[in-house]
Short mmCIF file of C-alpha atoms in Angstrom, two decimals:
data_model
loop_
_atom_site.label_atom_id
_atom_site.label_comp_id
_atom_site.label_asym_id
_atom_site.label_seq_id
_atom_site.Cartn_x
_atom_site.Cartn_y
_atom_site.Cartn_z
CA UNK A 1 216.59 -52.03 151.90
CA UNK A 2 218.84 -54.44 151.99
CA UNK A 3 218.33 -58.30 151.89
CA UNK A 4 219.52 -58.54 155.50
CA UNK A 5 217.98 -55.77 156.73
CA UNK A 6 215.04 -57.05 155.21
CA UNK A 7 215.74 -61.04 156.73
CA UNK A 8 216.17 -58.83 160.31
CA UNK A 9 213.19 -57.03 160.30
CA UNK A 10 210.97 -59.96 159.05
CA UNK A 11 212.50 -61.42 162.55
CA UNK A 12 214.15 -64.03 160.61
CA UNK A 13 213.55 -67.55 162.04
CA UNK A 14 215.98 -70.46 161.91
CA UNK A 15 213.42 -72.12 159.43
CA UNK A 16 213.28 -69.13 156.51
CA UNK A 17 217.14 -68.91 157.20
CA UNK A 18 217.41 -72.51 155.87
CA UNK A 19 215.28 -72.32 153.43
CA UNK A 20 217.51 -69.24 152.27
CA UNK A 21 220.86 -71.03 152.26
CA UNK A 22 219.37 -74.03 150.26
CA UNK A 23 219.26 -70.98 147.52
CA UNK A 24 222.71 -70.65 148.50
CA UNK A 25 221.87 -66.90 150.05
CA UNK A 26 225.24 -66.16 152.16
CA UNK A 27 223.68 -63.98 155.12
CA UNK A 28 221.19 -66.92 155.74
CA UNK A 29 224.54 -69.46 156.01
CA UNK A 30 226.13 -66.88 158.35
CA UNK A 31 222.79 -65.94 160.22
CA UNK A 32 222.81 -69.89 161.09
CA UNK A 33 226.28 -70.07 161.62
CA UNK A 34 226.10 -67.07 163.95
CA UNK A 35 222.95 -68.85 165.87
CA UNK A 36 224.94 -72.42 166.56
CA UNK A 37 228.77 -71.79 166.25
CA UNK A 38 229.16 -71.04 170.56
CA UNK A 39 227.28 -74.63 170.96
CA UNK A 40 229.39 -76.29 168.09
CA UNK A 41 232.79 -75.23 169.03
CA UNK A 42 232.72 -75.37 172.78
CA UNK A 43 231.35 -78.81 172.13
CA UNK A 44 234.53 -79.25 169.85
CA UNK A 45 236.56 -77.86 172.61
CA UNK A 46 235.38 -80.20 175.80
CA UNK A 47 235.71 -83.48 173.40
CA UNK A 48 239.54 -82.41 172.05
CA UNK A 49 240.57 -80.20 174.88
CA UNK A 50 242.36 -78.13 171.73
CA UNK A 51 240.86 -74.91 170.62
CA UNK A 52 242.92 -75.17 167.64
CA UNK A 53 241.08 -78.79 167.05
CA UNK A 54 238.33 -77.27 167.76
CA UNK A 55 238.13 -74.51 165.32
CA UNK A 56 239.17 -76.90 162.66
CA UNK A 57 236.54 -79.53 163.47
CA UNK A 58 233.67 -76.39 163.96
CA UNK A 59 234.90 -75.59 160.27
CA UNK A 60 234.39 -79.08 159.09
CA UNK A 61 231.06 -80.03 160.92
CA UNK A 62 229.55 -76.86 159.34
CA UNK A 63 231.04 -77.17 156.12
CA UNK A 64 229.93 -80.51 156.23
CA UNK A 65 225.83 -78.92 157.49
CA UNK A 66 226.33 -76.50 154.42
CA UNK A 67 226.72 -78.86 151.98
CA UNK A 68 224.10 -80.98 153.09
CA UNK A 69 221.63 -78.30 153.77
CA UNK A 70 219.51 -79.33 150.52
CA UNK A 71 218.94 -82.63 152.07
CA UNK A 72 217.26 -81.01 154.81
CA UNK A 73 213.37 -81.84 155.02
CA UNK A 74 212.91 -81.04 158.96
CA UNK A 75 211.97 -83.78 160.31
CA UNK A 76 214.40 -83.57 163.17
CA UNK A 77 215.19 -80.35 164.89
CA UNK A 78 218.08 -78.62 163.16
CA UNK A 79 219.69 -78.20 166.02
CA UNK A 80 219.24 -81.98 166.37
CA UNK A 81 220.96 -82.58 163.07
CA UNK A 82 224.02 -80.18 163.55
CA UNK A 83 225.10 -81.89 166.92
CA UNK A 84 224.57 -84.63 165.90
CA UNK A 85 226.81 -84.50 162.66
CA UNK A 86 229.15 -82.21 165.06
CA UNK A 87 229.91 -85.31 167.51
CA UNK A 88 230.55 -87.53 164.67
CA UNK A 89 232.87 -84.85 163.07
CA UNK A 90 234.67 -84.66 166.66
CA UNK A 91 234.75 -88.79 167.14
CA UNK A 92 235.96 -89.51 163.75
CA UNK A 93 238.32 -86.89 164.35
CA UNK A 94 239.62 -89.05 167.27
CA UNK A 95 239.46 -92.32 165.96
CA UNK A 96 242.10 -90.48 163.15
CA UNK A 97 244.16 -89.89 166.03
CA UNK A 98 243.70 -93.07 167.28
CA UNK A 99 242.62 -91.49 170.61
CA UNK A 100 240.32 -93.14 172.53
CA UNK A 101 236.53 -93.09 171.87
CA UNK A 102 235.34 -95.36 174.13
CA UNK A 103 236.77 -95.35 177.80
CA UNK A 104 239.56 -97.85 178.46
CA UNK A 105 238.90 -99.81 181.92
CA UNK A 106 242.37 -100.00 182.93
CA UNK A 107 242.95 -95.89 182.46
CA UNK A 108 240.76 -95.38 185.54
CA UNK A 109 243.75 -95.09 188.30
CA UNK A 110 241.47 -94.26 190.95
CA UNK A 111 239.54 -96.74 193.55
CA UNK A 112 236.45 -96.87 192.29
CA UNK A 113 235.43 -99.63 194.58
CA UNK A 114 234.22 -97.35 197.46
CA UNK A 115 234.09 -93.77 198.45
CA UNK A 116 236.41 -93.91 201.16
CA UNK A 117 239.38 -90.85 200.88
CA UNK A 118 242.79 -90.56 202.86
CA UNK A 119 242.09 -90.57 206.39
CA UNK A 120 243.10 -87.30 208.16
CA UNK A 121 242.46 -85.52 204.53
CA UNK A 122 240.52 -82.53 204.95
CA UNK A 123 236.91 -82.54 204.14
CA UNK A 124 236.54 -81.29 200.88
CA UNK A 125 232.59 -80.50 199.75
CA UNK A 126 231.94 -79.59 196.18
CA UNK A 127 228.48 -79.52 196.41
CA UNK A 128 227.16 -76.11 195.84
CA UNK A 129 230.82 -74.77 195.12
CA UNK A 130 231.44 -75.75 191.41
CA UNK A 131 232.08 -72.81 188.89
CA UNK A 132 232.17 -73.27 185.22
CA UNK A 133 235.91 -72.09 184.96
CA UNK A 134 236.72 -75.54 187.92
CA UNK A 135 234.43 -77.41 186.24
CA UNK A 136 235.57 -76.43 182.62
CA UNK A 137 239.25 -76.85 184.25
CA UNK A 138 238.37 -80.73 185.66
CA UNK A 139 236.61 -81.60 182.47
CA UNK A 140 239.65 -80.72 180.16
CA UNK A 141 241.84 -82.64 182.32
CA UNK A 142 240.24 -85.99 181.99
CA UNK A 143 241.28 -88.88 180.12
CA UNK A 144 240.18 -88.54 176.81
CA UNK A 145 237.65 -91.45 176.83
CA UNK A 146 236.16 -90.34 180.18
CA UNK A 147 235.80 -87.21 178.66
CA UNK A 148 233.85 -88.19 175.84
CA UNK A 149 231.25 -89.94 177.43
CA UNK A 150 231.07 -87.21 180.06
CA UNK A 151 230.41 -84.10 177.27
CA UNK A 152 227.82 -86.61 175.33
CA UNK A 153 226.62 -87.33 178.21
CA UNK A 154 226.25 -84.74 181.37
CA UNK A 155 226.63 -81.25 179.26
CA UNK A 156 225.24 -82.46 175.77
CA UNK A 157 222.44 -84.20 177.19
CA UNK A 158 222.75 -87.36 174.82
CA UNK A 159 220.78 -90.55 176.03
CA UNK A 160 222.89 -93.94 177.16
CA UNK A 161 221.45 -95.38 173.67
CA UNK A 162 222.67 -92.92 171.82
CA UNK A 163 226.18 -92.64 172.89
CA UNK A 164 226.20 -96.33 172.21
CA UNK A 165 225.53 -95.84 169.08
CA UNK A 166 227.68 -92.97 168.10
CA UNK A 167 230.51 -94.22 170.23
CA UNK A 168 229.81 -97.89 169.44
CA UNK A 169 229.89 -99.34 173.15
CA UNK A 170 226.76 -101.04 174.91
CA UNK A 171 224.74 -99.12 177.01
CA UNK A 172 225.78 -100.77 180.19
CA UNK A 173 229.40 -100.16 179.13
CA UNK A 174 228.68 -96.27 178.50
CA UNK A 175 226.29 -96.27 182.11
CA UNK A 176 229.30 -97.33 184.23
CA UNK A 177 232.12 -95.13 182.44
CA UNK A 178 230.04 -91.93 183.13
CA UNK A 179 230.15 -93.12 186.74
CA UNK A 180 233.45 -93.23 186.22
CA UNK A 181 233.88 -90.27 184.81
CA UNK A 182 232.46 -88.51 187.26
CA UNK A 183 234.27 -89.85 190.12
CA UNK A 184 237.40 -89.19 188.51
CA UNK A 185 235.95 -85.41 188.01
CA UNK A 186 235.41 -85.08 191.64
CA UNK A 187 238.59 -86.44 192.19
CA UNK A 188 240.27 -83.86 190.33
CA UNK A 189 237.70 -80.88 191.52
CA UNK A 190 238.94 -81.77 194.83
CA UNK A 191 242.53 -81.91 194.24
CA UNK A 192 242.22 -78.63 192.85
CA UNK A 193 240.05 -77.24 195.93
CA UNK A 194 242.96 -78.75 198.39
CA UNK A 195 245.73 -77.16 196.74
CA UNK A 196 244.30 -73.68 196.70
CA UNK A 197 243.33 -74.10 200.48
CA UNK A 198 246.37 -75.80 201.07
CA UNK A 199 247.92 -72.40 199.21
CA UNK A 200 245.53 -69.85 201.13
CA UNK A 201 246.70 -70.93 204.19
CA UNK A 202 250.01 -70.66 203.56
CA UNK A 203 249.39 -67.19 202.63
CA UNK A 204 247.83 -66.20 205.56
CA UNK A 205 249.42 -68.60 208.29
CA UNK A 206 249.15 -67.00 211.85
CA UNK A 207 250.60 -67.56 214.64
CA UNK A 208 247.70 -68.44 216.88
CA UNK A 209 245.34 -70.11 214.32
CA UNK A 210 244.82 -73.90 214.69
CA UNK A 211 246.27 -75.75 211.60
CA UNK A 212 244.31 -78.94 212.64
CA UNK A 213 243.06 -80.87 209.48
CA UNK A 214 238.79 -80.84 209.88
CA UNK A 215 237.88 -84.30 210.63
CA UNK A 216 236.21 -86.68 208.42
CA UNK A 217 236.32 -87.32 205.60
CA UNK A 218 235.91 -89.95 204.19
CA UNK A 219 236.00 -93.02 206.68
CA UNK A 220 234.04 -95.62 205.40
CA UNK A 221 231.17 -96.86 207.23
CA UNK B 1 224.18 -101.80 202.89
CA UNK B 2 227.69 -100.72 202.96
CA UNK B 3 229.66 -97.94 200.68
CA UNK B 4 230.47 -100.82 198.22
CA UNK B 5 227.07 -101.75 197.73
CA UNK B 6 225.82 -98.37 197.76
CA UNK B 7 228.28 -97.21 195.04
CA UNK B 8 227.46 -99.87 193.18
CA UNK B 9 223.65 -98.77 192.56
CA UNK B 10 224.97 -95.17 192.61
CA UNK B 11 224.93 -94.64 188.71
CA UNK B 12 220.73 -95.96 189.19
CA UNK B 13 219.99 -93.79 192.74
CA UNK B 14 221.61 -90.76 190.84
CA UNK B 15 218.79 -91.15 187.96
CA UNK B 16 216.18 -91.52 190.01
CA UNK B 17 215.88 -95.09 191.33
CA UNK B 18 215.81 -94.98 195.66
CA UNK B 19 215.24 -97.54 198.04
CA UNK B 20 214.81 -97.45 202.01
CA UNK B 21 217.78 -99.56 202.30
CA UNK B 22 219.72 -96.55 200.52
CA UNK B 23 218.10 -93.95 202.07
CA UNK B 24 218.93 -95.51 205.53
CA UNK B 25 222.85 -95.99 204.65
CA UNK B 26 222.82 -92.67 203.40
CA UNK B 27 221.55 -90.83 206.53
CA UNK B 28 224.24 -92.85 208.21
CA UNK B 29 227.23 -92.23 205.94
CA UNK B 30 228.84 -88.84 205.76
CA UNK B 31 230.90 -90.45 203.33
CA UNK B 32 228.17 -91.91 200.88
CA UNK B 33 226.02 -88.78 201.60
CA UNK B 34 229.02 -86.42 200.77
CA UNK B 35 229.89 -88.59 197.41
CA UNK B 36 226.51 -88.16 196.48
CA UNK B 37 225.95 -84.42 196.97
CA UNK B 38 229.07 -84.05 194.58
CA UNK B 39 228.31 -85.67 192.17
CA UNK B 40 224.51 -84.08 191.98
CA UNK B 41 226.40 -80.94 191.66
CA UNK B 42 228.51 -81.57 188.63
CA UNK B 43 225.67 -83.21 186.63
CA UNK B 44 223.84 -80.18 187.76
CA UNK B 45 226.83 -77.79 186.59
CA UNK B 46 227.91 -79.81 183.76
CA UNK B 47 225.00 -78.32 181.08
CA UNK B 48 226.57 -75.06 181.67
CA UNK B 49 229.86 -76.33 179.64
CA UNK B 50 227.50 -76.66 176.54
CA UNK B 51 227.83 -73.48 174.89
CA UNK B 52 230.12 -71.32 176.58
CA UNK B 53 232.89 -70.10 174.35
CA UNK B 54 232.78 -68.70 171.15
CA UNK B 55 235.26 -69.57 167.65
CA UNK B 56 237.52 -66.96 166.66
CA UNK B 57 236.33 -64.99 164.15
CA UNK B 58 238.27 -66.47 161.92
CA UNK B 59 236.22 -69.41 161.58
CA UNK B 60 233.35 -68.10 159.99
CA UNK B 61 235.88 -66.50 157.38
CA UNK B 62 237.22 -69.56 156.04
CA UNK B 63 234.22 -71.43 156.27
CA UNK B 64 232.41 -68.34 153.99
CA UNK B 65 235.59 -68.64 151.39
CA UNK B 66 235.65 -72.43 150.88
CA UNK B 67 231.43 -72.23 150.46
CA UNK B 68 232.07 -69.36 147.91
CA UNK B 69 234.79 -71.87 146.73
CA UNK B 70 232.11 -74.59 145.85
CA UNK B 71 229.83 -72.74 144.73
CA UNK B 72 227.13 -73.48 147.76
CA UNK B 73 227.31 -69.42 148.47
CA UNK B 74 225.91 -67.40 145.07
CA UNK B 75 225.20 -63.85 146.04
CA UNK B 76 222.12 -62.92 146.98
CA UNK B 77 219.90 -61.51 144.11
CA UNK B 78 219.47 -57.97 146.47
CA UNK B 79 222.68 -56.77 146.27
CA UNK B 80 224.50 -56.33 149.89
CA UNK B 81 226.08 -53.03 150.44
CA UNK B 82 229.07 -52.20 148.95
CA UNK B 83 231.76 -53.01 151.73
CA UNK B 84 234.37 -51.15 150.17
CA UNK B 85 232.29 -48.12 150.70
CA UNK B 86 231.44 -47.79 153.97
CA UNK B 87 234.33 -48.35 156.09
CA UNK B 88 237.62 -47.56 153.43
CA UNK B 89 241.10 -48.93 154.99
CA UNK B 90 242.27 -45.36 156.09
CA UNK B 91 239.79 -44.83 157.78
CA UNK B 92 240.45 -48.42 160.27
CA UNK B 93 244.11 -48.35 160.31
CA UNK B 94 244.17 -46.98 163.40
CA UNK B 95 242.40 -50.52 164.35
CA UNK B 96 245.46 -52.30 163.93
CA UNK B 97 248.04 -50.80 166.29
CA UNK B 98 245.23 -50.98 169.01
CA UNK B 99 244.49 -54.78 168.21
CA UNK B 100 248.35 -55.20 169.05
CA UNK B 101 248.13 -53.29 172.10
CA UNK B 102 245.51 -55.45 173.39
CA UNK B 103 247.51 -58.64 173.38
CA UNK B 104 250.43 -56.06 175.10
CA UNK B 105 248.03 -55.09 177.60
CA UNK B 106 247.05 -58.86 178.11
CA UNK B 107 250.45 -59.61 178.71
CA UNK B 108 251.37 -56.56 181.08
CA UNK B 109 248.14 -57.41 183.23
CA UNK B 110 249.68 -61.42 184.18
CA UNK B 111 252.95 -59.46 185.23
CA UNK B 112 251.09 -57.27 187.42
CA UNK B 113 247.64 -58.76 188.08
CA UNK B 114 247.14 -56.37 191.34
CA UNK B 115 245.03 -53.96 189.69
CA UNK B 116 243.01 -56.30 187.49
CA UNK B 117 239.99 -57.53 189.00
CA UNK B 118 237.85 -54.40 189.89
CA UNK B 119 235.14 -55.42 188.47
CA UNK B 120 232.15 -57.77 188.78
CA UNK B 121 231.95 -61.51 187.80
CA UNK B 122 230.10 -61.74 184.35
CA UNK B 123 230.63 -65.31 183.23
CA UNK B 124 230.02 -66.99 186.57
CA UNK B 125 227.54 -69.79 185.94
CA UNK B 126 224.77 -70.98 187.93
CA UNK B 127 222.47 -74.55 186.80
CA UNK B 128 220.01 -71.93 185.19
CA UNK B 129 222.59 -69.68 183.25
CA UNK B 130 224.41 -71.49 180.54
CA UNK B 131 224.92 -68.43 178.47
CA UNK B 132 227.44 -66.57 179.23
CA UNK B 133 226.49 -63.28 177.28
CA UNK B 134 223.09 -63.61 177.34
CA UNK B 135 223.00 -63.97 181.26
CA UNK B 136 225.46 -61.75 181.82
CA UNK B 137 224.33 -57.88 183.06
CA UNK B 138 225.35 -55.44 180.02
CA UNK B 139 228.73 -53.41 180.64
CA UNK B 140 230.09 -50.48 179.91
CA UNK B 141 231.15 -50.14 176.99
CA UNK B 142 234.94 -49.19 176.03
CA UNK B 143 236.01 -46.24 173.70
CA UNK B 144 238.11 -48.82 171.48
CA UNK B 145 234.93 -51.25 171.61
CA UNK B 146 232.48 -48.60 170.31
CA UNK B 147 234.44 -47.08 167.86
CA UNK B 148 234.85 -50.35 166.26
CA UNK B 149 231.17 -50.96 166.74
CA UNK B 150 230.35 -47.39 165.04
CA UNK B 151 232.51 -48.24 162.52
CA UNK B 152 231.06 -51.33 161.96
CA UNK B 153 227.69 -49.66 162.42
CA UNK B 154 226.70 -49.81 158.71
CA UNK B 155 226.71 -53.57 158.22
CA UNK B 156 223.65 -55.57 157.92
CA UNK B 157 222.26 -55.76 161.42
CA UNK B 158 222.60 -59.98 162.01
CA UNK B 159 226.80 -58.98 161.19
CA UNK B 160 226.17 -55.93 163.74
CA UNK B 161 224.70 -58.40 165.98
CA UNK B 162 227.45 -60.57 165.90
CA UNK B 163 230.27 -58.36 165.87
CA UNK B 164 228.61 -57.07 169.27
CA UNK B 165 227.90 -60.47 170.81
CA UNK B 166 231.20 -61.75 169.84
CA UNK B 167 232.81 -58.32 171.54
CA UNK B 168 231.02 -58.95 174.57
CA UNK B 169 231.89 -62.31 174.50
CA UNK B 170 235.57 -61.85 174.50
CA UNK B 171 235.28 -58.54 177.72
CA UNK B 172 233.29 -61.47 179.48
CA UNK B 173 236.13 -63.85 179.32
CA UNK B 174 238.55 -61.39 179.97
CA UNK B 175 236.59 -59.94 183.40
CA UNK B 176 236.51 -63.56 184.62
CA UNK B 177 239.84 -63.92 183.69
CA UNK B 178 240.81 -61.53 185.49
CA UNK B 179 238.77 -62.12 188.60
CA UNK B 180 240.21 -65.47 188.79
CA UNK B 181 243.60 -64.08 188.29
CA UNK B 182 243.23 -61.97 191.41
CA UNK B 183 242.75 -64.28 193.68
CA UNK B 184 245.11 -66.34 192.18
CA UNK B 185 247.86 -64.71 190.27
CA UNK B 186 250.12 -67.46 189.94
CA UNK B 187 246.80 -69.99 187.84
CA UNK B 188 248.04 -70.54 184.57
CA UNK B 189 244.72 -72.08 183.23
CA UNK B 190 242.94 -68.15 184.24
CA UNK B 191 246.19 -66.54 182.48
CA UNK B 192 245.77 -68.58 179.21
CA UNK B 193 242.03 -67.62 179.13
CA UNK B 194 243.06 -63.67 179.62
CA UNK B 195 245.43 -64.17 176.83
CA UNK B 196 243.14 -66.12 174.29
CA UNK B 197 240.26 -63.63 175.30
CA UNK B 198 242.92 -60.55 174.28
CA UNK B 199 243.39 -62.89 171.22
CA UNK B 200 240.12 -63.21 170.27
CA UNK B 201 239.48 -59.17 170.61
CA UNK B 202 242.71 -58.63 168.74
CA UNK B 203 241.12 -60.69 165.67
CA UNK B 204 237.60 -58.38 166.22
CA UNK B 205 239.52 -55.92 165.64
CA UNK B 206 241.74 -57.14 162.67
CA UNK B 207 238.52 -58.50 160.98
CA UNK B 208 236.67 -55.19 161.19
CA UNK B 209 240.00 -53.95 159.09
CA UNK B 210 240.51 -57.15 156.65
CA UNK B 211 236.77 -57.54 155.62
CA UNK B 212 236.33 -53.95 154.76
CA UNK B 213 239.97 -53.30 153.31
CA UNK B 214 240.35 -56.89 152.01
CA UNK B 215 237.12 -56.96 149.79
CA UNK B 216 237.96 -53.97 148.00
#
């Protein structure tokens, strides 16, 4: 029997994997490769927008895991650990770009100030509409700062403190540019729903349908 | 309250923190209420961008090189079977030519997306399905796909496992791809997708050849 065959049947947990690669066994390395690698690199991909970035900086954050494996003791999750050393693969990545980390104020073009929308728009609703392809579209297409904050954030799951910390903003500063963030996502999720219904209609203009915009949206009260 | 105000202590109401005053202006402001429902539904969305798309295979292979390269990878005292053995180069050179007639096909299906599309979505999300294999309902199986997987049959079961996940992976993205496609022929973003999905199979397909043939 072989020694993976043997690591399979045994049901080979993410612990007795590690403790394999710290004896430098190469099935253990790829068994945890093969267990994190979709989280890694689509986190790579939503922070660079690049998949060629992002298969270089998957490459490097677990390079960088491997070698540190023997300093592994458990005490965090080592899920934990890899994101964790992932994000600050991806941000010094940025910083070497001189991209921005933190969100940048004056890059926010929209009106922030209030909700209100172009009167005689159409009414666009997300809510209960969003697919992972629109949403994957809209997230790609944000400023790079915005977008960092928003992947930490919304889809990673990291706390306000945290991102502080990695990101090296206060925690008020990281609050209010996920709000941003977010309004500038809708903003774009709703350009993109216009356009294709703008589109669709075109396509299947009639004669006797009413081309009235819906009312409402978007007065303010 | 007004929309200002109420945007202002959006960021708070969104994590939990309601008054009456809010609730009132809400169930007066389409607007507000709207803005809010939105936004509940991308952070509600969002966690299904976590772990959605897999590396080429690629990836793995330089990573295992430059660990062999330092020294952090010794082989394992149990020997692992002989790869040169169990799937010689003849015997996957047919691999290749199909690998390149993937990315053809790819390409043929953008210039005539009509019949693309006949089959169900696989990599739709919803809040509670952020896996886009492991939620997704098995398919059937292509002749290219399982003769690559037969082929491939003989390799320690996690690389098995792998190949398999990664080769559903890639059909998943290239079903919603195409779905996309069809309702929209002319979206770029869909197109790229179906062509880095075809890329990614293409590589499957290469890899199965290269880490057979190539360790020799």
């Amino acid at each position: 029997m072989t020694d993976a065959k043997k690591l399979q049947q045994d049901k080979l947990t993410e612990a007795a994997a590690i403790e394999r690669a710290k004896q430098g066994d190469a099935e253990a390395f790829e068994f945890l490769y093969g267990l994190h690698k979709r989280r890694v690199y689509s986190l790579c991909l939503r922070m660079t927008g690049n998949p060629a970035s992002a298969e270089d900086l998957t490459q490097e954050a677990f390079l960088q895991l491997f070698r540190k494996i023997g300093t592994f003791r458990g005490e965090s999750a080592f899920s934990t650990w890899l994101h964790r050393m992932s994000v600050n693969v991806v941000l010094m990545q940025l910083r070497k770009k001189s991209l921005p980390v933190v969100p940048i104020d004056e890059t926010f073009d929209g009106d922030e100030e209030s909700p209100k929308k172009e009167p005689g728009a159409p009414d666009i609703r997300l809510a209960g509409s969003i697919d992972r392809l629109q949403l994957q579209r809209a997230v790609d297409e944000l400023p790079p700062g915005y977008r960092t904050i928003f992947v930490l954030h919304d889809v990673e799951g990291f706390e306000h403190n945290e991102i502080a910390t990695m990101i090296g903003c206060s925690i008020g500063n990281s609050k209010s540019q996920l709000h941003k963030a977010r309004i500038k996502l809708r903003e774009l999720l709703r350009t993109t729903r216009a356009e294709k219904a703008r589109s669709g209609r075109n396509a299947k203009r009639k004669p006797e349908q009413n081309e009235e915009p819906q009312s409402g949206i978007g007065e303010v009260v | 309250m007004n929309c200002v105000e109420f945007e202002s202590v959006l960021p708070d109401y969104l994590e939990g923190g309601h008054t009456p005053e809010q609730q009132a202006h809400l169930t007066s402001c389409s607007a507000c209420s709207n803005l809010l429902a939105d936004l509940n539904s991308i952070v509600t969305e969002a966690p299904a961008l976590q772990a959605i798309e897999d590396p080429s295979p690629r990836v793995w292979n330089a990573i295992e090189i430059q660990l062999r390269r330092e020294g952090i990878i010794r082989e394992p005292a149990i020997a692992r079977p002989s790869r040169s053995g169990f799937f010689p180069r003849w015997r996957a050179a047919w691999l290749v030519p199909v690998a390149a007639a993937l990315v053809i096909a790819a390409g043929i299906k953008l210039y005539h997306p009509s019949g693309a599309g006949d089959t169900a979505p696989v990599a739709k999300q919803t809040p509670a399905a952020p896996q886009v294999v492991a939620q997704a309902p098995r398919h059937k199986v292509s002749t290219e796909d399982q003769q690559v997987l037969n082929s491939v049959a003989s390799r320690p079961p996690a690389q098995l496992a792998s190949y398999q996940n990664d080769m559903e992976s890639a059909n998943a993205f290239i079903r919603d791809a195409e779905i996309q496609l069809k309702s929209d022929p002319s979206d770029i973003y869909a197109q790229q997708l179906l062509m880095n999905a075809y890329a990614q199979k293409q590589m499957l397909y290469e890899l199965a050849v290269d880490r057979t043939g190539g360790e020799q």
